[in-house]
CSV table of C-alpha atoms in Angstrom, one decimal:
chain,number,residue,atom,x,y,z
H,19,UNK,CA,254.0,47.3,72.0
H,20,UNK,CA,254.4,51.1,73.8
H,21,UNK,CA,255.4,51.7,76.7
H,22,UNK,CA,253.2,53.3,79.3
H,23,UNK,CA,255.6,56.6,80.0
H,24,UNK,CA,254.9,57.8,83.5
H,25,UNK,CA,257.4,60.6,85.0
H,26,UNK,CA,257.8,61.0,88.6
H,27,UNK,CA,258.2,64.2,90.7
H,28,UNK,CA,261.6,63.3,92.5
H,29,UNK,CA,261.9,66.7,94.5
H,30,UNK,CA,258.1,67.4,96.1
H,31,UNK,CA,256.8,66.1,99.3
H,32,UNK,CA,258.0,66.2,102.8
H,33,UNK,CA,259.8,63.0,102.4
H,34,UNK,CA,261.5,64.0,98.9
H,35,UNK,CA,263.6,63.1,97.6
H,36,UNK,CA,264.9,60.2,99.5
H,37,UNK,CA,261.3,58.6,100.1
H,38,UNK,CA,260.1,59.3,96.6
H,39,UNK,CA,262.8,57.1,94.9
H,40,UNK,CA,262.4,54.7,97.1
H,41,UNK,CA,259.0,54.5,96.0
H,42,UNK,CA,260.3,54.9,92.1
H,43,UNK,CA,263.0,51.9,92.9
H,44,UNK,CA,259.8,49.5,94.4
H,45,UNK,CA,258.4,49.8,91.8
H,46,UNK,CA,260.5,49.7,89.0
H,47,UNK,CA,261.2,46.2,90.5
H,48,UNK,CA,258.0,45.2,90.4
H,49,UNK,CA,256.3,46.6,87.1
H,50,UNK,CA,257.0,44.8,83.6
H,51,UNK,CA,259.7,46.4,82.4
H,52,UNK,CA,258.8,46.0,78.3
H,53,UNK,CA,255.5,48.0,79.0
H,54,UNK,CA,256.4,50.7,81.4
H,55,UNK,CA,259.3,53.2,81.2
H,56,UNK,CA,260.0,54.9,84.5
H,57,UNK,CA,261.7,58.4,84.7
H,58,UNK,CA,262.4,60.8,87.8
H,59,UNK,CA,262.6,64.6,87.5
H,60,UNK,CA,265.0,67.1,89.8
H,61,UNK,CA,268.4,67.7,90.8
H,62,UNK,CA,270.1,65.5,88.6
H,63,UNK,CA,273.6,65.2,90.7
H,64,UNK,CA,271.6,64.1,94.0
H,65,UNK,CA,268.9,61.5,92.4
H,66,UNK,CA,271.8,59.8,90.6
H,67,UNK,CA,273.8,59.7,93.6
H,68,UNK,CA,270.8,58.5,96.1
H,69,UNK,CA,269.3,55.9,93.4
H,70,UNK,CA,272.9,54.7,92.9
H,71,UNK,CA,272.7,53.6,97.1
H,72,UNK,CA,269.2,52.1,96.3
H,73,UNK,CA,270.0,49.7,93.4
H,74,UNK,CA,272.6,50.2,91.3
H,75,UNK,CA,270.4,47.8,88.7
H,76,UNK,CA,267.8,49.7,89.0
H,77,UNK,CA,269.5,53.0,89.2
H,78,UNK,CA,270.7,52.0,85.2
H,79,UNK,CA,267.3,51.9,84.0
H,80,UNK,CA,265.3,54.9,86.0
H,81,UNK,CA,265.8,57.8,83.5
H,82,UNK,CA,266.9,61.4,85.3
H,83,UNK,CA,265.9,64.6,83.8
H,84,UNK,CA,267.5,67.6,85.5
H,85,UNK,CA,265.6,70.2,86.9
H,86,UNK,CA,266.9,72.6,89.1
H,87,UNK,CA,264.6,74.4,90.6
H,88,UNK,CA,262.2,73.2,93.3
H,89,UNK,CA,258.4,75.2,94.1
H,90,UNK,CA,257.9,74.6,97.8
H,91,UNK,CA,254.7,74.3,99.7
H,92,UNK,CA,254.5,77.8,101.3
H,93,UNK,CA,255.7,79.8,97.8
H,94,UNK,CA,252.5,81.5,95.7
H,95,UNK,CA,251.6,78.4,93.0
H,96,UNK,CA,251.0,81.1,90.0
H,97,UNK,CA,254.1,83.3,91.0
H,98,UNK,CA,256.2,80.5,91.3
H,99,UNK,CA,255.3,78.7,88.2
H,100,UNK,CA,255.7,81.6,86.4
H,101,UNK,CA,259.5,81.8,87.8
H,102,UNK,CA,260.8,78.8,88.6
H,103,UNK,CA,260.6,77.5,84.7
H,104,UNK,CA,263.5,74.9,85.3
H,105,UNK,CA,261.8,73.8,88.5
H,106,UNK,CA,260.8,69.7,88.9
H,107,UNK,CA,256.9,70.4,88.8
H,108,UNK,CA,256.9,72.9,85.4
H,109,UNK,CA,259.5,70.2,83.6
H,110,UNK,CA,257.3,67.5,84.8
H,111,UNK,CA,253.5,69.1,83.6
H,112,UNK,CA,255.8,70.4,80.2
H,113,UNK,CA,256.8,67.1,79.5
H,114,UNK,CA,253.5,65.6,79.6
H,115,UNK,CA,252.3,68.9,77.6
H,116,UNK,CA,254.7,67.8,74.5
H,117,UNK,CA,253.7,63.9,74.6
H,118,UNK,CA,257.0,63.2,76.1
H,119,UNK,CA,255.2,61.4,78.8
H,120,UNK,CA,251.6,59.9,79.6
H,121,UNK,CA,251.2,60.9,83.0
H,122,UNK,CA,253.2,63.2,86.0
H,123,UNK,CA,253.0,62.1,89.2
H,124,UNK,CA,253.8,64.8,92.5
H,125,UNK,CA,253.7,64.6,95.8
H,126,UNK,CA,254.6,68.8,95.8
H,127,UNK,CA,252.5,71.7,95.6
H,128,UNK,CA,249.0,71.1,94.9
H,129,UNK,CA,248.2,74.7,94.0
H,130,UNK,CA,251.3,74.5,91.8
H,131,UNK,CA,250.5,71.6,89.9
H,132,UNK,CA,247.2,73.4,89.6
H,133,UNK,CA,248.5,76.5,88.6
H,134,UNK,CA,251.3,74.6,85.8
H,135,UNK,CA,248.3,72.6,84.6
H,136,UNK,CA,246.1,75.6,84.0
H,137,UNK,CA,249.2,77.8,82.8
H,138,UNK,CA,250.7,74.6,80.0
H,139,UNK,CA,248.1,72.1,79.8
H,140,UNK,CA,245.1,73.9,79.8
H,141,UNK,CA,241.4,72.7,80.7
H,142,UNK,CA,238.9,70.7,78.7
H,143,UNK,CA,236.0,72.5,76.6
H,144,UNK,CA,233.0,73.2,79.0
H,145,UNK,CA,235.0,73.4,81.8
H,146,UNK,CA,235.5,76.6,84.3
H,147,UNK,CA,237.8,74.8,86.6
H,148,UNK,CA,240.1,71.5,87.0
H,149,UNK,CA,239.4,69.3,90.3
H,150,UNK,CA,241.2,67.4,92.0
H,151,UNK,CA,239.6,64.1,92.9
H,152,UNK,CA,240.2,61.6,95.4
H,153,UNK,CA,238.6,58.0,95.9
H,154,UNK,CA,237.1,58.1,99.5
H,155,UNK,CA,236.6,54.8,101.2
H,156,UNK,CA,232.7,54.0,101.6
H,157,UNK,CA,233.7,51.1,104.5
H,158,UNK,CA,229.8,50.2,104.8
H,159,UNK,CA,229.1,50.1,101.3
H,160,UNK,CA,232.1,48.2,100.7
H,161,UNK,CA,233.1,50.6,97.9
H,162,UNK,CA,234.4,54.3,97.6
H,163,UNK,CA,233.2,57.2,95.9
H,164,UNK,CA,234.7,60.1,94.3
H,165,UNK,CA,235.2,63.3,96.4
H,166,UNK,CA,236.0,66.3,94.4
H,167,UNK,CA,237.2,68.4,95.2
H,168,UNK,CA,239.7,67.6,97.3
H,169,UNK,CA,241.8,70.7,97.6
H,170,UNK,CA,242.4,72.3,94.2
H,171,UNK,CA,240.3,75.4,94.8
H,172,UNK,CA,239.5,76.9,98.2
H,173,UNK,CA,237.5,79.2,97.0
H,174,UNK,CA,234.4,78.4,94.3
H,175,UNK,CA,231.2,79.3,92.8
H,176,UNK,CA,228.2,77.3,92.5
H,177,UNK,CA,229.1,76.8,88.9
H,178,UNK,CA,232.1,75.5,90.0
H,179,UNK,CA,231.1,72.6,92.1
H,180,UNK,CA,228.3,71.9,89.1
H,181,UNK,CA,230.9,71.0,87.3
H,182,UNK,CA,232.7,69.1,89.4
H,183,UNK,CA,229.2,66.8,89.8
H,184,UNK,CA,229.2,66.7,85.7
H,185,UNK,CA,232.8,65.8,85.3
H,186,UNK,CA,232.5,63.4,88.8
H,187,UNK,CA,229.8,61.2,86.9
H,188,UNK,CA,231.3,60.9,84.0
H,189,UNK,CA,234.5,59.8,85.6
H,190,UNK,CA,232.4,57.2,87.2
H,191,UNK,CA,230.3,56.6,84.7
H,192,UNK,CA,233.2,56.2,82.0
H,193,UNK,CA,235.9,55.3,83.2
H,194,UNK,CA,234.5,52.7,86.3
H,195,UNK,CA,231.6,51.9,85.4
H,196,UNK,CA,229.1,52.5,87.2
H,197,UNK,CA,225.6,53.1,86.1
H,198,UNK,CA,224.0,56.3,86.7
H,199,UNK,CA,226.0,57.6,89.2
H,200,UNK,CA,224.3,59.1,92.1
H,201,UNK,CA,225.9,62.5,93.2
H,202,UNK,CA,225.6,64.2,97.0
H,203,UNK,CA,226.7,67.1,97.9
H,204,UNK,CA,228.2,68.0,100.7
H,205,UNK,CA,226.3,70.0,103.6
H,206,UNK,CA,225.5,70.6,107.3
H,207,UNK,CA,222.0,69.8,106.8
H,208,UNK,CA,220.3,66.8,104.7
H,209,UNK,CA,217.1,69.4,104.4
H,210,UNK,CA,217.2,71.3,100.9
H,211,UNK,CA,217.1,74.5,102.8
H,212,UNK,CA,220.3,73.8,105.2
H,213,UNK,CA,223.6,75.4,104.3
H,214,UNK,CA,225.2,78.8,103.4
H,215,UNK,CA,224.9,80.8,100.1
H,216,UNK,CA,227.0,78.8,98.1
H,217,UNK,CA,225.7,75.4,99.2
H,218,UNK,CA,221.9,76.2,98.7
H,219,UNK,CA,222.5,78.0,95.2
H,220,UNK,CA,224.5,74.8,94.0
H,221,UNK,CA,221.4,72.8,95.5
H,222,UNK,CA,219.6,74.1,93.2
H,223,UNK,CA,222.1,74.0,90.3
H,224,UNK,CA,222.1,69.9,90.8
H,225,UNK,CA,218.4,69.8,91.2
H,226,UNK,CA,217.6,71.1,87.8
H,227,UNK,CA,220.5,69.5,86.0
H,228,UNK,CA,220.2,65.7,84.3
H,229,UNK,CA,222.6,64.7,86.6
H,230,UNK,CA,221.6,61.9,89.3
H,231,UNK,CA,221.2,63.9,92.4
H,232,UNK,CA,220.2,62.4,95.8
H,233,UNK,CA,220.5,65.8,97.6
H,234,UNK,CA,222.8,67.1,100.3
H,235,UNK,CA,224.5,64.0,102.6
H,236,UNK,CA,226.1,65.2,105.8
H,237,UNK,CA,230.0,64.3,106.7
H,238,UNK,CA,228.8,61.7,109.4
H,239,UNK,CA,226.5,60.0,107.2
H,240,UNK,CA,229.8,59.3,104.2
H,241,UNK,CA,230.5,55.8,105.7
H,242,UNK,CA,227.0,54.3,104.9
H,243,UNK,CA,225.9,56.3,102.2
H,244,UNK,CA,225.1,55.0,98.8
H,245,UNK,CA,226.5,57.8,96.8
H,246,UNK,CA,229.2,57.7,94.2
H,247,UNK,CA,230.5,61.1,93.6
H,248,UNK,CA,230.1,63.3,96.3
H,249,UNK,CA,230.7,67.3,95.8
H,250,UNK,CA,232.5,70.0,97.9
H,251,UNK,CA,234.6,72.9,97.5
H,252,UNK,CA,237.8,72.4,97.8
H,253,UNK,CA,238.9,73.8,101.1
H,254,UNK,CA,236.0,71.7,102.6
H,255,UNK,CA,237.1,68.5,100.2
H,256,UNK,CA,240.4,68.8,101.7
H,257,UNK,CA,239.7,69.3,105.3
H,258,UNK,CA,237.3,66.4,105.2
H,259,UNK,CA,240.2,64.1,103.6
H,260,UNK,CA,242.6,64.6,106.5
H,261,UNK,CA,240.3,64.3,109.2
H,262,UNK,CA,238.9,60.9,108.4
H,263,UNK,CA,242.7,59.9,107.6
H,264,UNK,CA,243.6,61.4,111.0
H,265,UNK,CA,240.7,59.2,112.7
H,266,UNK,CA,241.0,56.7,110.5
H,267,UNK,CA,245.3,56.5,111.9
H,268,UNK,CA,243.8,57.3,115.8
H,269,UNK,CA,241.8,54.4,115.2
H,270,UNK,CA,244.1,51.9,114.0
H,271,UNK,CA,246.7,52.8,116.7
H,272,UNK,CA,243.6,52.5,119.6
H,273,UNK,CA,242.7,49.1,118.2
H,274,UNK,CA,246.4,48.3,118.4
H,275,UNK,CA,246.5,48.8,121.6
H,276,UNK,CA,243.5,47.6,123.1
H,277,UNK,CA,244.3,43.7,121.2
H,278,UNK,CA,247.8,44.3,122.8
H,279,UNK,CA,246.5,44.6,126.7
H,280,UNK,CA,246.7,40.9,128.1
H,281,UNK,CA,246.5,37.3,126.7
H,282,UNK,CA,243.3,36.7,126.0
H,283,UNK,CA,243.1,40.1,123.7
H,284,UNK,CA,246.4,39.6,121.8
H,285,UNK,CA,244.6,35.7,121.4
H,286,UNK,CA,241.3,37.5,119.9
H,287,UNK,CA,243.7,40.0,117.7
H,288,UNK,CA,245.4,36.9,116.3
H,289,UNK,CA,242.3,34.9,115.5
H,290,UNK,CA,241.3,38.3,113.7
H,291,UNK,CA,244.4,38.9,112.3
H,292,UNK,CA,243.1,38.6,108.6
H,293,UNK,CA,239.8,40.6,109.4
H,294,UNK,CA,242.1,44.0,110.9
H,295,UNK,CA,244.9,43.9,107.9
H,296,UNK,CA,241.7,43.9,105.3
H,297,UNK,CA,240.1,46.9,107.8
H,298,UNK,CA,243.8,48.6,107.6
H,299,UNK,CA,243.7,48.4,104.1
H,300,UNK,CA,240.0,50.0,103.2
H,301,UNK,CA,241.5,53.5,105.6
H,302,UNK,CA,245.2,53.4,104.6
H,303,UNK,CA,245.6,56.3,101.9
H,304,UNK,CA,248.6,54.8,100.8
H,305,UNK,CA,246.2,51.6,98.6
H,306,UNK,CA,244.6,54.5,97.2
H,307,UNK,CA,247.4,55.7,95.0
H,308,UNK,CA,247.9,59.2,93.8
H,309,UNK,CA,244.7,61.1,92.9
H,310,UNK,CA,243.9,62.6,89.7
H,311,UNK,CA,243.2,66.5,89.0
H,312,UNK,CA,240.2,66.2,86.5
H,313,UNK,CA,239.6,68.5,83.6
H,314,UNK,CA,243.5,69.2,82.6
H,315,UNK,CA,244.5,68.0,79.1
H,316,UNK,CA,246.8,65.7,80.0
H,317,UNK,CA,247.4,63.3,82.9
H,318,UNK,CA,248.3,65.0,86.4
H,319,UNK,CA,248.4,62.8,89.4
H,320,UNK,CA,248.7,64.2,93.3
H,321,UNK,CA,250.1,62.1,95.6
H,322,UNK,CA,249.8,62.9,99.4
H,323,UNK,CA,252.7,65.1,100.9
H,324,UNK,CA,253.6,62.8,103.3
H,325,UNK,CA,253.9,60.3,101.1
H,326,UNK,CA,256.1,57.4,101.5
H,327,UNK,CA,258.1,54.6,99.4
H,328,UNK,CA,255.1,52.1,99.8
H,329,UNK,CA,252.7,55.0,98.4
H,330,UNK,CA,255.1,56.5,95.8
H,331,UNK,CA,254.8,52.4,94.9
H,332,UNK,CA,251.3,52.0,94.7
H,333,UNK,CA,251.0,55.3,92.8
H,334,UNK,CA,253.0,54.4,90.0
H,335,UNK,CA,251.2,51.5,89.7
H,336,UNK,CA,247.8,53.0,90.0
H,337,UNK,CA,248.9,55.4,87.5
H,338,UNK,CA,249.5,52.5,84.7
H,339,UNK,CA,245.4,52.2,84.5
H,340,UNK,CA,245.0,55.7,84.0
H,341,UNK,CA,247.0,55.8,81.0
H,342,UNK,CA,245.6,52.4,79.6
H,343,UNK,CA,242.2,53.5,80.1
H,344,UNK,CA,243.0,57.0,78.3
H,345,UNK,CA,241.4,58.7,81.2
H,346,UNK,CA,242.1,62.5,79.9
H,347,UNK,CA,241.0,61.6,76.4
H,348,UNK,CA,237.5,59.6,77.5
H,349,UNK,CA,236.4,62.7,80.0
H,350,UNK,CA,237.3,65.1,77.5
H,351,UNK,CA,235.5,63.8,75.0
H,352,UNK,CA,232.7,62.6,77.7
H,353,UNK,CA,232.3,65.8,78.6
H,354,UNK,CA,232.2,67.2,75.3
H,355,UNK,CA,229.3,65.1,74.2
H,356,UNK,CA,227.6,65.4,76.8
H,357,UNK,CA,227.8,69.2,78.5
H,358,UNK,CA,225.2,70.6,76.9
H,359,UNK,CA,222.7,67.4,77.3
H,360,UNK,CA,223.5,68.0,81.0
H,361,UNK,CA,222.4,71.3,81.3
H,362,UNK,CA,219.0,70.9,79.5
């Protein structure tokens, strides 16, 4: 049987690397060890040294490759890539380049991940630009949908975000099944004529495309919406993502306190103990896992900066499906099949 090879970022985050092998470690002993192979990528002295203090068992078994450079969050993506060769993020998207490796997971640089994956791995056919998508809790439809982008390009065309609405559905449609996938795109305005330049123009793009378009859904309406990929740009994507994850935290810490103020409200929070871990669980960002950038060839994964051991965790294992299910291989050839029957 192979292995499922997955190679971790050990140096990017705000919590690297300390955090992030934590993560690696948690995981390591909870994954079946005859199907997965685990391997960590940075200063090779250090990560020894701190997984050694973490489990030494472990530590035995968690391959290190050296890298010793790290790209940091306020250095240029391209520039940086482009000099920092031995750094953790260009050894990482290299290695899953050459087949060493199924899938790199970071919690560093989003616009250098971008920028390696561009530079090494290049995109799939059809495509003008990679996306970076991120499954976005739907708590009244008891499901999430896929917002892309999430932060890989600030700055886009209206072609740009058609193709993130092609490569959304098929992502959806392929790889989880759903039927048809209906795609929204993200506005001020549900009207067809609400928006700026590069809204309305990419209105119209969706309209007369094959795809299954519902029209423009406004931020406030996300929760209850029936809508499975929705589409922004990605400085919009991303400031949408940490403002519901900021309300989402304000929330849980208000409801905290309120259940904590007398008797009879720490007797109700008790009796609804269950209810507020499941409600904790749709708007944690850690249960989400890492989040893929689309349209690379070969498997990238973006964890959240901030991310912790629990999340490094749960994106390793996340990460096992999206090699099993040969994500990069069925929306490659998804979206070679079917790019020019989408723009009939």
């Amino acid at each position: 049987m192979n292995k499922y090879r997955i190679l971790v970022d050990a140096m990017g985050g705000d919590n690297a690397p300390d955090e992030i092998l934590k993560g690696v470690v948690m995981a390591y002993e909870k994954l079946d060890k005859k199907s997965v192979e685990l391997s960590v990528v940075g200063d090779e002295k250090s990560i020894e040294r701190k997984l050694n203090k973490i489990s030494r068992r472990a530590a035995k078994n968690i391959h290190i490759i050296h890298a010793s450079e790290v790209i940091s969050a306020d250095e240029s993506p391209a520039k940086a890539v482009i000099k920092k060769q031995d750094s953790s993020i260009v050894r990482g998207v290299t290695l899953v380049g050459t087949k060493e490796y199924d899938v790199f997971i970071s919690a560093g640089s989003t616009g250098a991940l971008l920028a390696a994956g561009h530079l090494i791995l290049g995109e799939v056919r059809g495509l003008t630009r990679p996306a970076l998508g991120v499954m976005y809790p739907l708590i009244c439809q008891n499901k999430a949908a896929l917002l892309l982008d999430a932060g890989a390009n600030a700055n886009c065309k209206e072609e740009n975000l058609l193709d993130f609405a092609k490569m959304g559905s098929i992502y959806m449609e392929e790889v989880m099944g759903v039927t048809s996938p209906k795609v929204g795109l993200v506005n001020n305005g549900a009207e067809s004529n609400k928006g700026n330049n590069l809204t309305k123009a990419t209105f119209k793009l969706l309209k007369d495309s094959k795809l299954n378009f519902i029209g423009n859904i406004e931020a406030r309406d996300f929760p209850h919406e029936d809508v499975d990929v929705i589409v922004a740009d990605g400085f919009t994507g991303n400031i949408i993502l940490k403002l519901s994850e900021g309300m989402a935290i304000g929330l849980l810490k208000e409801i905290k306190r309120k259940f904590l103020e007398g008797n009879i409200a720490k007797l109700a929070a008790l009796a609804l103990k269950s209810k507020l871990i499941g409600l904790k669980d749709e708007l944690d960002y850690r249960e989400y896992g890492a989040a893929p950038i689309l349209g690379l060839k070969g498997g990238v994964l973006k964890m959240h900066g901030s991310s912790d051991a629990s999340a490094v965790c749960k994106s390793i294992e996340k990460a096992i499906p999206f090699v099993e299910n040969k994500v990069v291989e069925r929306l490659a050839k998804a979206m070679a099949e079917n790019i020019g029957e989408l723009d009939e």
